[in-house]
PDB file of C-alpha atoms in Angstrom:
ATOM      1  CA  SER A 259       0.000   0.000   0.000  1.00  0.00           C
ATOM      2  CA  GLN A 260       1.080   3.550  -0.632  1.00  0.00           C
ATOM      3  CA  GLN A 261       2.355   5.133   2.557  1.00  0.00           C
ATOM      4  CA  GLY A 262       3.070   8.766   2.105  1.00  0.00           C
ATOM      5  CA  GLU A 263       1.377  10.361  -0.835  1.00  0.00           C
ATOM      6  CA  GLU A 264       2.088  13.970  -1.564  1.00  0.00           C
ATOM      7  CA  ASP A 265      -0.007  16.496  -3.326  1.00  0.00           C
ATOM      8  CA  PRO A 266       0.232  18.357  -5.465  1.00  0.00           C
ATOM      9  CA  GLN A 267       2.549  16.312  -7.682  1.00  0.00           C
ATOM     10  CA  ALA A 268       3.904  19.519  -9.146  1.00  0.00           C
ATOM     11  CA  LEU A 269       3.749  23.110  -7.970  1.00  0.00           C
ATOM     12  CA  SER A 270       4.953  26.199  -9.764  1.00  0.00           C
ATOM     13  CA  ILE A 271       5.119  29.539  -7.957  1.00  0.00           C
ATOM     14  CA  GLN A 272       6.842  32.898  -8.142  1.00  0.00           C
ATOM     15  CA  GLU A 273       9.731  33.845  -5.910  1.00  0.00           C
ATOM     16  CA  GLY A 274       8.481  35.361  -2.674  1.00  0.00           C
ATOM     17  CA  GLU A 275       5.283  33.344  -2.612  1.00  0.00           C
ATOM     18  CA  ASN A 276       4.591  30.605  -0.101  1.00  0.00           C
ATOM     19  CA  ALA A 277       4.564  26.947  -1.131  1.00  0.00           C
ATOM     20  CA  THR A 278       2.426  24.365   0.619  1.00  0.00           C
ATOM     21  CA  MET A 279       2.827  20.663   0.062  1.00  0.00           C
ATOM     22  CA  ASN A 280       0.693  17.975   1.626  1.00  0.00           C
ATOM     23  CA  CYS A 281       1.344  14.385   2.551  1.00  0.00           C
ATOM     24  CA  SER A 282      -1.094  11.671   3.549  1.00  0.00           C
ATOM     25  CA  TYR A 283      -0.270   8.281   4.960  1.00  0.00           C
ATOM     26  CA  LYS A 284      -2.132   5.142   5.892  1.00  0.00           C
ATOM     27  CA  THR A 285      -0.683   3.411   8.925  1.00  0.00           C
ATOM     28  CA  SER A 286       0.246   4.674  12.374  1.00  0.00           C
ATOM     29  CA  ILE A 287       3.594   6.358  12.635  1.00  0.00           C
ATOM     30  CA  ASN A 288       6.175   7.299  15.193  1.00  0.00           C
ATOM     31  CA  ASN A 289       7.419  10.295  13.268  1.00  0.00           C
ATOM     32  CA  LEU A 290       7.253  11.872   9.833  1.00  0.00           C
ATOM     33  CA  GLN A 291      10.168  13.436   8.037  1.00  0.00           C
ATOM     34  CA  TRP A 292      10.467  15.764   5.078  1.00  0.00           C
ATOM     35  CA  TYR A 293      13.337  15.530   2.623  1.00  0.00           C
ATOM     36  CA  ARG A 294      14.408  17.589  -0.308  1.00  0.00           C
ATOM     37  CA  GLN A 295      16.058  16.322  -3.482  1.00  0.00           C
ATOM     38  CA  ASN A 296      17.622  18.479  -6.120  1.00  0.00           C
ATOM     39  CA  SER A 297      17.473  16.985  -9.591  1.00  0.00           C
ATOM     40  CA  GLY A 298      19.640  13.864  -9.793  1.00  0.00           C
ATOM     41  CA  ARG A 299      21.135  14.439  -6.372  1.00  0.00           C
ATOM     42  CA  GLY A 300      20.875  12.948  -2.898  1.00  0.00           C
ATOM     43  CA  LEU A 301      18.234  13.470  -0.258  1.00  0.00           C
ATOM     44  CA  VAL A 302      18.647  16.251   2.251  1.00  0.00           C
ATOM     45  CA  HIS A 303      16.850  15.966   5.560  1.00  0.00           C
ATOM     46  CA  LEU A 304      14.733  19.034   6.280  1.00  0.00           C
ATOM     47  CA  ILE A 305      12.695  18.418   9.380  1.00  0.00           C
ATOM     48  CA  LEU A 306      11.306  15.651  11.583  1.00  0.00           C
ATOM     49  CA  ILE A 307       8.031  15.862  13.463  1.00  0.00           C
ATOM     50  CA  ARG A 308       7.079  13.309  16.071  1.00  0.00           C
ATOM     51  CA  SER A 309       3.620  11.796  16.349  1.00  0.00           C
ATOM     52  CA  ASN A 310       2.947  13.712  19.577  1.00  0.00           C
ATOM     53  CA  GLU A 311       3.808  17.039  17.967  1.00  0.00           C
ATOM     54  CA  ARG A 312       1.387  19.135  15.960  1.00  0.00           C
ATOM     55  CA  GLU A 313       3.612  21.811  14.501  1.00  0.00           C
ATOM     56  CA  LYS A 314       7.283  22.461  14.059  1.00  0.00           C
ATOM     57  CA  HIS A 315       9.318  25.306  12.604  1.00  0.00           C
ATOM     58  CA  SER A 316      12.778  25.487  11.139  1.00  0.00           C
ATOM     59  CA  GLY A 317      13.758  28.752   9.489  1.00  0.00           C
ATOM     60  CA  ARG A 318      11.365  29.300   6.583  1.00  0.00           C
ATOM     61  CA  LEU A 319       9.884  25.830   6.996  1.00  0.00           C
ATOM     62  CA  ARG A 320       6.741  25.029   8.914  1.00  0.00           C
ATOM     63  CA  VAL A 321       5.492  21.484   9.253  1.00  0.00           C
ATOM     64  CA  THR A 322       2.178  20.391  10.682  1.00  0.00           C
ATOM     65  CA  LEU A 323       1.018  16.924  11.567  1.00  0.00           C
ATOM     66  CA  ASP A 324      -2.553  15.764  12.068  1.00  0.00           C
ATOM     67  CA  THR A 325      -2.470  12.150  13.202  1.00  0.00           C
ATOM     68  CA  SER A 326      -6.263  11.918  13.267  1.00  0.00           C
ATOM     69  CA  LYS A 327      -6.340  12.668   9.545  1.00  0.00           C
ATOM     70  CA  LYS A 328      -3.038  10.938   8.895  1.00  0.00           C
ATOM     71  CA  SER A 329      -1.715  13.947   7.084  1.00  0.00           C
ATOM     72  CA  SER A 330       1.108  16.436   7.197  1.00  0.00           C
ATOM     73  CA  SER A 331       1.880  19.659   5.422  1.00  0.00           C
ATOM     74  CA  LEU A 332       5.116  21.440   4.621  1.00  0.00           C
ATOM     75  CA  LEU A 333       4.996  25.189   4.177  1.00  0.00           C
ATOM     76  CA  ILE A 334       7.935  27.064   2.710  1.00  0.00           C
ATOM     77  CA  THR A 335       7.533  30.781   3.246  1.00  0.00           C
ATOM     78  CA  ALA A 336       9.007  33.519   1.080  1.00  0.00           C
ATOM     79  CA  SER A 337      10.237  30.996  -1.474  1.00  0.00           C
ATOM     80  CA  ARG A 338      13.437  31.476  -3.446  1.00  0.00           C
ATOM     81  CA  ALA A 339      14.544  30.130  -6.803  1.00  0.00           C
ATOM     82  CA  ALA A 340      17.016  27.962  -4.879  1.00  0.00           C
ATOM     83  CA  ASP A 341      14.072  26.153  -3.256  1.00  0.00           C
ATOM     84  CA  THR A 342      13.343  24.529  -6.624  1.00  0.00           C
ATOM     85  CA  ALA A 343      13.557  20.790  -5.931  1.00  0.00           C
ATOM     86  CA  SER A 344      11.461  17.720  -5.220  1.00  0.00           C
ATOM     87  CA  TYR A 345      10.106  17.384  -1.712  1.00  0.00           C
ATOM     88  CA  PHE A 346       9.286  14.036  -0.149  1.00  0.00           C
ATOM     89  CA  CYS A 347       7.602  13.045   3.042  1.00  0.00           C
ATOM     90  CA  ALA A 348       8.745   9.846   4.696  1.00  0.00           C
ATOM     91  CA  THR A 349       7.068   8.005   7.518  1.00  0.00           C
ATOM     92  CA  ASP A 350       8.740   6.061  10.251  1.00  0.00           C
ATOM     93  CA  ALA A 351       6.565   3.551  12.053  1.00  0.00           C
ATOM     94  CA  ASN A 352       9.251   2.141  14.259  1.00  0.00           C
ATOM     95  CA  ASN A 353      11.640   4.858  15.415  1.00  0.00           C
ATOM     96  CA  GLN A 354      14.208   2.248  16.381  1.00  0.00           C
ATOM     97  CA  GLY A 355      16.332   2.261  13.297  1.00  0.00           C
ATOM     98  CA  GLY A 356      13.353   1.353  11.183  1.00  0.00           C
ATOM     99  CA  LYS A 357      12.846   1.931   7.509  1.00  0.00           C
ATOM    100  CA  LEU A 358      11.438   5.116   6.073  1.00  0.00           C
ATOM    101  CA  ILE A 359       8.569   4.853   3.624  1.00  0.00           C
ATOM    102  CA  PHE A 360       8.618   7.645   1.089  1.00  0.00           C
ATOM    103  CA  GLY A 361       5.846   9.268  -0.864  1.00  0.00           C
ATOM    104  CA  GLN A 362       5.930  10.098  -4.548  1.00  0.00           C
ATOM    105  CA  GLY A 363       7.052  13.645  -3.909  1.00  0.00           C
ATOM    106  CA  THR A 364       6.060  17.133  -4.958  1.00  0.00           C
ATOM    107  CA  GLU A 365       8.118  18.811  -7.627  1.00  0.00           C
ATOM    108  CA  LEU A 366       8.404  22.474  -6.708  1.00  0.00           C
ATOM    109  CA  SER A 367       9.454  25.067  -9.229  1.00  0.00           C
ATOM    110  CA  VAL A 368      10.102  28.594  -8.005  1.00  0.00           C
ATOM    111  CA  LYS A 369      10.399  31.115 -10.798  1.00  0.00           C
ATOM    112  CA  PRO A 370      12.559  34.189 -10.260  1.00  0.00           C
TER     113      PRO A 370
ATOM    114  CA  GLU B  47      29.815  18.483   9.213  1.00  0.00           C
ATOM    115  CA  PRO B  48      30.024  14.685   8.923  1.00  0.00           C
ATOM    116  CA  GLU B  49      28.357  13.186   5.896  1.00  0.00           C
ATOM    117  CA  VAL B  50      27.624   9.874   4.255  1.00  0.00           C
ATOM    118  CA  THR B  51      29.767   9.216   1.199  1.00  0.00           C
ATOM    119  CA  GLN B  52      29.184   6.774  -1.642  1.00  0.00           C
ATOM    120  CA  THR B  53      31.337   5.418  -4.428  1.00  0.00           C
ATOM    121  CA  PRO B  54      31.224   5.251  -7.335  1.00  0.00           C
ATOM    122  CA  SER B  55      28.902   8.076  -8.299  1.00  0.00           C
ATOM    123  CA  HIS B  56      28.015   6.276 -11.520  1.00  0.00           C
ATOM    124  CA  GLN B  57      28.415   2.594 -12.400  1.00  0.00           C
ATOM    125  CA  VAL B  58      27.690   1.113 -15.797  1.00  0.00           C
ATOM    126  CA  THR B  59      27.575  -2.654 -16.085  1.00  0.00           C
ATOM    127  CA  GLN B  60      26.423  -5.411 -18.376  1.00  0.00           C
ATOM    128  CA  MET B  61      23.402  -7.506 -17.499  1.00  0.00           C
ATOM    129  CA  GLY B  62      24.429 -10.554 -15.475  1.00  0.00           C
ATOM    130  CA  GLN B  63      27.511  -8.926 -14.001  1.00  0.00           C
ATOM    131  CA  GLU B  64      28.119  -8.435 -10.312  1.00  0.00           C
ATOM    132  CA  VAL B  65      28.366  -4.944  -8.864  1.00  0.00           C
ATOM    133  CA  ILE B  66      29.399  -3.691  -5.460  1.00  0.00           C
ATOM    134  CA  LEU B  67      28.234  -0.303  -4.312  1.00  0.00           C
ATOM    135  CA  ARG B  68      30.152   1.230  -1.468  1.00  0.00           C
ATOM    136  CA  CYS B  69      29.171   3.559   1.319  1.00  0.00           C
ATOM    137  CA  VAL B  70      30.924   5.127   4.266  1.00  0.00           C
ATOM    138  CA  PRO B  71      28.283   6.001   6.864  1.00  0.00           C
ATOM    139  CA  ILE B  72      28.731   8.684   9.496  1.00  0.00           C
ATOM    140  CA  SER B  73      31.238   7.318  11.966  1.00  0.00           C
ATOM    141  CA  ASN B  74      29.246   7.200  15.193  1.00  0.00           C
ATOM    142  CA  HIS B  75      26.048   5.948  13.589  1.00  0.00           C
ATOM    143  CA  LEU B  76      24.679   2.532  14.409  1.00  0.00           C
ATOM    144  CA  TYR B  77      21.986   1.903  11.800  1.00  0.00           C
ATOM    145  CA  PHE B  78      22.669   1.610   8.099  1.00  0.00           C
ATOM    146  CA  TYR B  79      20.303   1.452   5.171  1.00  0.00           C
ATOM    147  CA  TRP B  80      20.111   1.040   1.435  1.00  0.00           C
ATOM    148  CA  TYR B  81      17.341   2.578  -0.607  1.00  0.00           C
ATOM    149  CA  ARG B  82      16.858   2.816  -4.332  1.00  0.00           C
ATOM    150  CA  GLN B  83      15.058   5.201  -6.654  1.00  0.00           C
ATOM    151  CA  ILE B  84      14.155   4.172 -10.161  1.00  0.00           C
ATOM    152  CA  LEU B  85      14.140   7.198 -12.456  1.00  0.00           C
ATOM    153  CA  GLY B  86      10.989   9.244 -11.953  1.00  0.00           C
ATOM    154  CA  GLN B  87       9.726   7.096  -9.102  1.00  0.00           C
ATOM    155  CA  LYS B  88       9.753   7.305  -5.352  1.00  0.00           C
ATOM    156  CA  VAL B  89      12.525   6.205  -3.034  1.00  0.00           C
ATOM    157  CA  GLU B  90      12.114   2.571  -1.968  1.00  0.00           C
ATOM    158  CA  PHE B  91      13.554   0.872   1.073  1.00  0.00           C
ATOM    159  CA  LEU B  92      15.802  -2.121   0.417  1.00  0.00           C
ATOM    160  CA  VAL B  93      17.438  -3.158   3.655  1.00  0.00           C
ATOM    161  CA  SER B  94      18.451  -2.011   7.119  1.00  0.00           C
ATOM    162  CA  PHE B  95      21.480  -3.240   9.034  1.00  0.00           C
ATOM    163  CA  TYR B  96      22.279  -3.065  12.702  1.00  0.00           C
ATOM    164  CA  ASN B  97      24.803  -4.797  14.937  1.00  0.00           C
ATOM    165  CA  ASN B  98      26.336  -6.603  11.985  1.00  0.00           C
ATOM    166  CA  GLU B  99      23.176  -8.179  10.741  1.00  0.00           C
ATOM    167  CA  ILE B 100      20.167  -7.390   8.598  1.00  0.00           C
ATOM    168  CA  SER B 101      17.356  -6.056  10.759  1.00  0.00           C
ATOM    169  CA  GLU B 102      14.774  -5.669   8.012  1.00  0.00           C
ATOM    170  CA  LYS B 103      14.543  -6.139   4.257  1.00  0.00           C
ATOM    171  CA  SER B 104      11.963  -5.459   1.606  1.00  0.00           C
ATOM    172  CA  GLU B 105      10.561  -7.740  -1.080  1.00  0.00           C
ATOM    173  CA  ILE B 106      12.945  -6.123  -3.541  1.00  0.00           C
ATOM    174  CA  PHE B 107      15.927  -7.379  -1.553  1.00  0.00           C
ATOM    175  CA  ASP B 108      15.969 -10.928  -2.908  1.00  0.00           C
ATOM    176  CA  ASP B 109      18.772 -13.489  -3.046  1.00  0.00           C
ATOM    177  CA  GLN B 110      20.592 -11.447  -5.663  1.00  0.00           C
ATOM    178  CA  PHE B 111      21.289  -8.752  -3.089  1.00  0.00           C
ATOM    179  CA  SER B 112      23.583  -8.846  -0.100  1.00  0.00           C
ATOM    180  CA  VAL B 113      25.040  -6.335   2.308  1.00  0.00           C
ATOM    181  CA  GLU B 114      28.218  -6.351   4.279  1.00  0.00           C
ATOM    182  CA  ARG B 115      30.117  -4.234   6.715  1.00  0.00           C
ATOM    183  CA  PRO B 116      33.596  -5.578   5.986  1.00  0.00           C
ATOM    184  CA  ASP B 117      35.397  -3.223   8.352  1.00  0.00           C
ATOM    185  CA  GLY B 118      34.589  -0.479  10.813  1.00  0.00           C
ATOM    186  CA  SER B 119      33.787   2.109   8.215  1.00  0.00           C
ATOM    187  CA  ASN B 120      32.472   0.669   4.947  1.00  0.00           C
ATOM    188  CA  PHE B 121      29.001  -0.628   4.204  1.00  0.00           C
ATOM    189  CA  THR B 122      28.494  -2.356   0.861  1.00  0.00           C
ATOM    190  CA  LEU B 123      25.610  -3.490  -1.283  1.00  0.00           C
ATOM    191  CA  LYS B 124      26.320  -6.314  -3.705  1.00  0.00           C
ATOM    192  CA  ILE B 125      24.088  -7.292  -6.587  1.00  0.00           C
ATOM    193  CA  ARG B 126      25.228 -10.711  -7.812  1.00  0.00           C
ATOM    194  CA  SER B 127      23.735 -10.869 -11.266  1.00  0.00           C
ATOM    195  CA  THR B 128      22.376  -7.552 -12.401  1.00  0.00           C
ATOM    196  CA  LYS B 129      19.173  -7.224 -14.401  1.00  0.00           C
ATOM    197  CA  LEU B 130      18.012  -4.350 -16.565  1.00  0.00           C
ATOM    198  CA  GLU B 131      15.421  -3.454 -13.948  1.00  0.00           C
ATOM    199  CA  ASP B 132      18.162  -2.937 -11.350  1.00  0.00           C
ATOM    200  CA  SER B 133      19.024   0.315 -13.094  1.00  0.00           C
ATOM    201  CA  ALA B 134      18.346   2.985 -10.499  1.00  0.00           C
ATOM    202  CA  MET B 135      19.897   5.434  -8.104  1.00  0.00           C
ATOM    203  CA  TYR B 136      21.032   3.641  -4.951  1.00  0.00           C
ATOM    204  CA  PHE B 137      21.212   5.619  -1.742  1.00  0.00           C
ATOM    205  CA  CYS B 138      22.976   4.666   1.433  1.00  0.00           C
ATOM    206  CA  ALA B 139      21.795   6.199   4.699  1.00  0.00           C
ATOM    207  CA  SER B 140      22.740   6.016   8.350  1.00  0.00           C
ATOM    208  CA  SER B 141      21.255   7.077  11.650  1.00  0.00           C
ATOM    209  CA  ASP B 142      22.406   7.059  15.239  1.00  0.00           C
ATOM    210  CA  TRP B 143      18.953   6.829  16.722  1.00  0.00           C
ATOM    211  CA  ARG B 144      19.178   8.908  19.832  1.00  0.00           C
ATOM    212  CA  GLY B 145      15.490   9.401  20.340  1.00  0.00           C
ATOM    213  CA  SER B 146      14.744   9.869  16.676  1.00  0.00           C
ATOM    214  CA  ASN B 147      15.402   8.115  13.439  1.00  0.00           C
ATOM    215  CA  GLU B 148      16.711  11.019  11.402  1.00  0.00           C
ATOM    216  CA  GLN B 149      18.457   9.351   8.522  1.00  0.00           C
ATOM    217  CA  PHE B 150      21.331  10.992   6.713  1.00  0.00           C
ATOM    218  CA  PHE B 151      21.601  10.093   3.056  1.00  0.00           C
ATOM    219  CA  GLY B 152      24.595   9.859   0.790  1.00  0.00           C
ATOM    220  CA  PRO B 153      24.664  11.434  -2.684  1.00  0.00           C
ATOM    221  CA  GLY B 154      23.798   8.138  -4.338  1.00  0.00           C
ATOM    222  CA  THR B 155      25.270   5.813  -6.947  1.00  0.00           C
ATOM    223  CA  ARG B 156      23.591   5.793 -10.312  1.00  0.00           C
ATOM    224  CA  LEU B 157      23.618   2.198 -11.576  1.00  0.00           C
ATOM    225  CA  THR B 158      23.007   1.630 -15.274  1.00  0.00           C
ATOM    226  CA  VAL B 159      22.585  -1.963 -16.432  1.00  0.00           C
ATOM    227  CA  LEU B 160      22.941  -2.483 -20.178  1.00  0.00           C
TER     228      LEU B 160
END
């Protein structure tokens, strides 16, 4: 089953605008993580939110988690052209060295 | 800042050949992982490794795959007889799990099977 499905699949915005990406998942989790991937490159960890947390901030990033709806959102404020990348959510059911299950990702394009 | 490294960055091989992908995890980390990403698709878990043994593996990780930590620093993924469908980006990751499972990923090895 698909665990971690992002929407939209693609998002195109102008520099300075905010970008919101959503992620839904199916099973119970211990934490949810957001990663960024520039084209053809590795995955960069952005932020982790635990199942008992509802909101977390890191710089221009704001992540929310609603475990009752099994969904999370990633907000990037005041976007920059350098934010252009694919963004993935990944769920961790175990939290003891367990596997991450990734979604399909949202491809964000920020136009200067 | 410590980082996960992977070699080679790109490997081209003929179908049926064996390949070994190498990773050097972050030195004080205890958990090691391999993931793969077929072009245009999502990242898929292959295997996790802890305390010198496999702790979990996916359906993808069949008998053609094996992992090894031959010394204190390297972590390898071997594919014994490559197939065309093994062409993908392979990512190594590690975590130290101190209250979270934040996984740090390497830059990946792009494997092309001809």
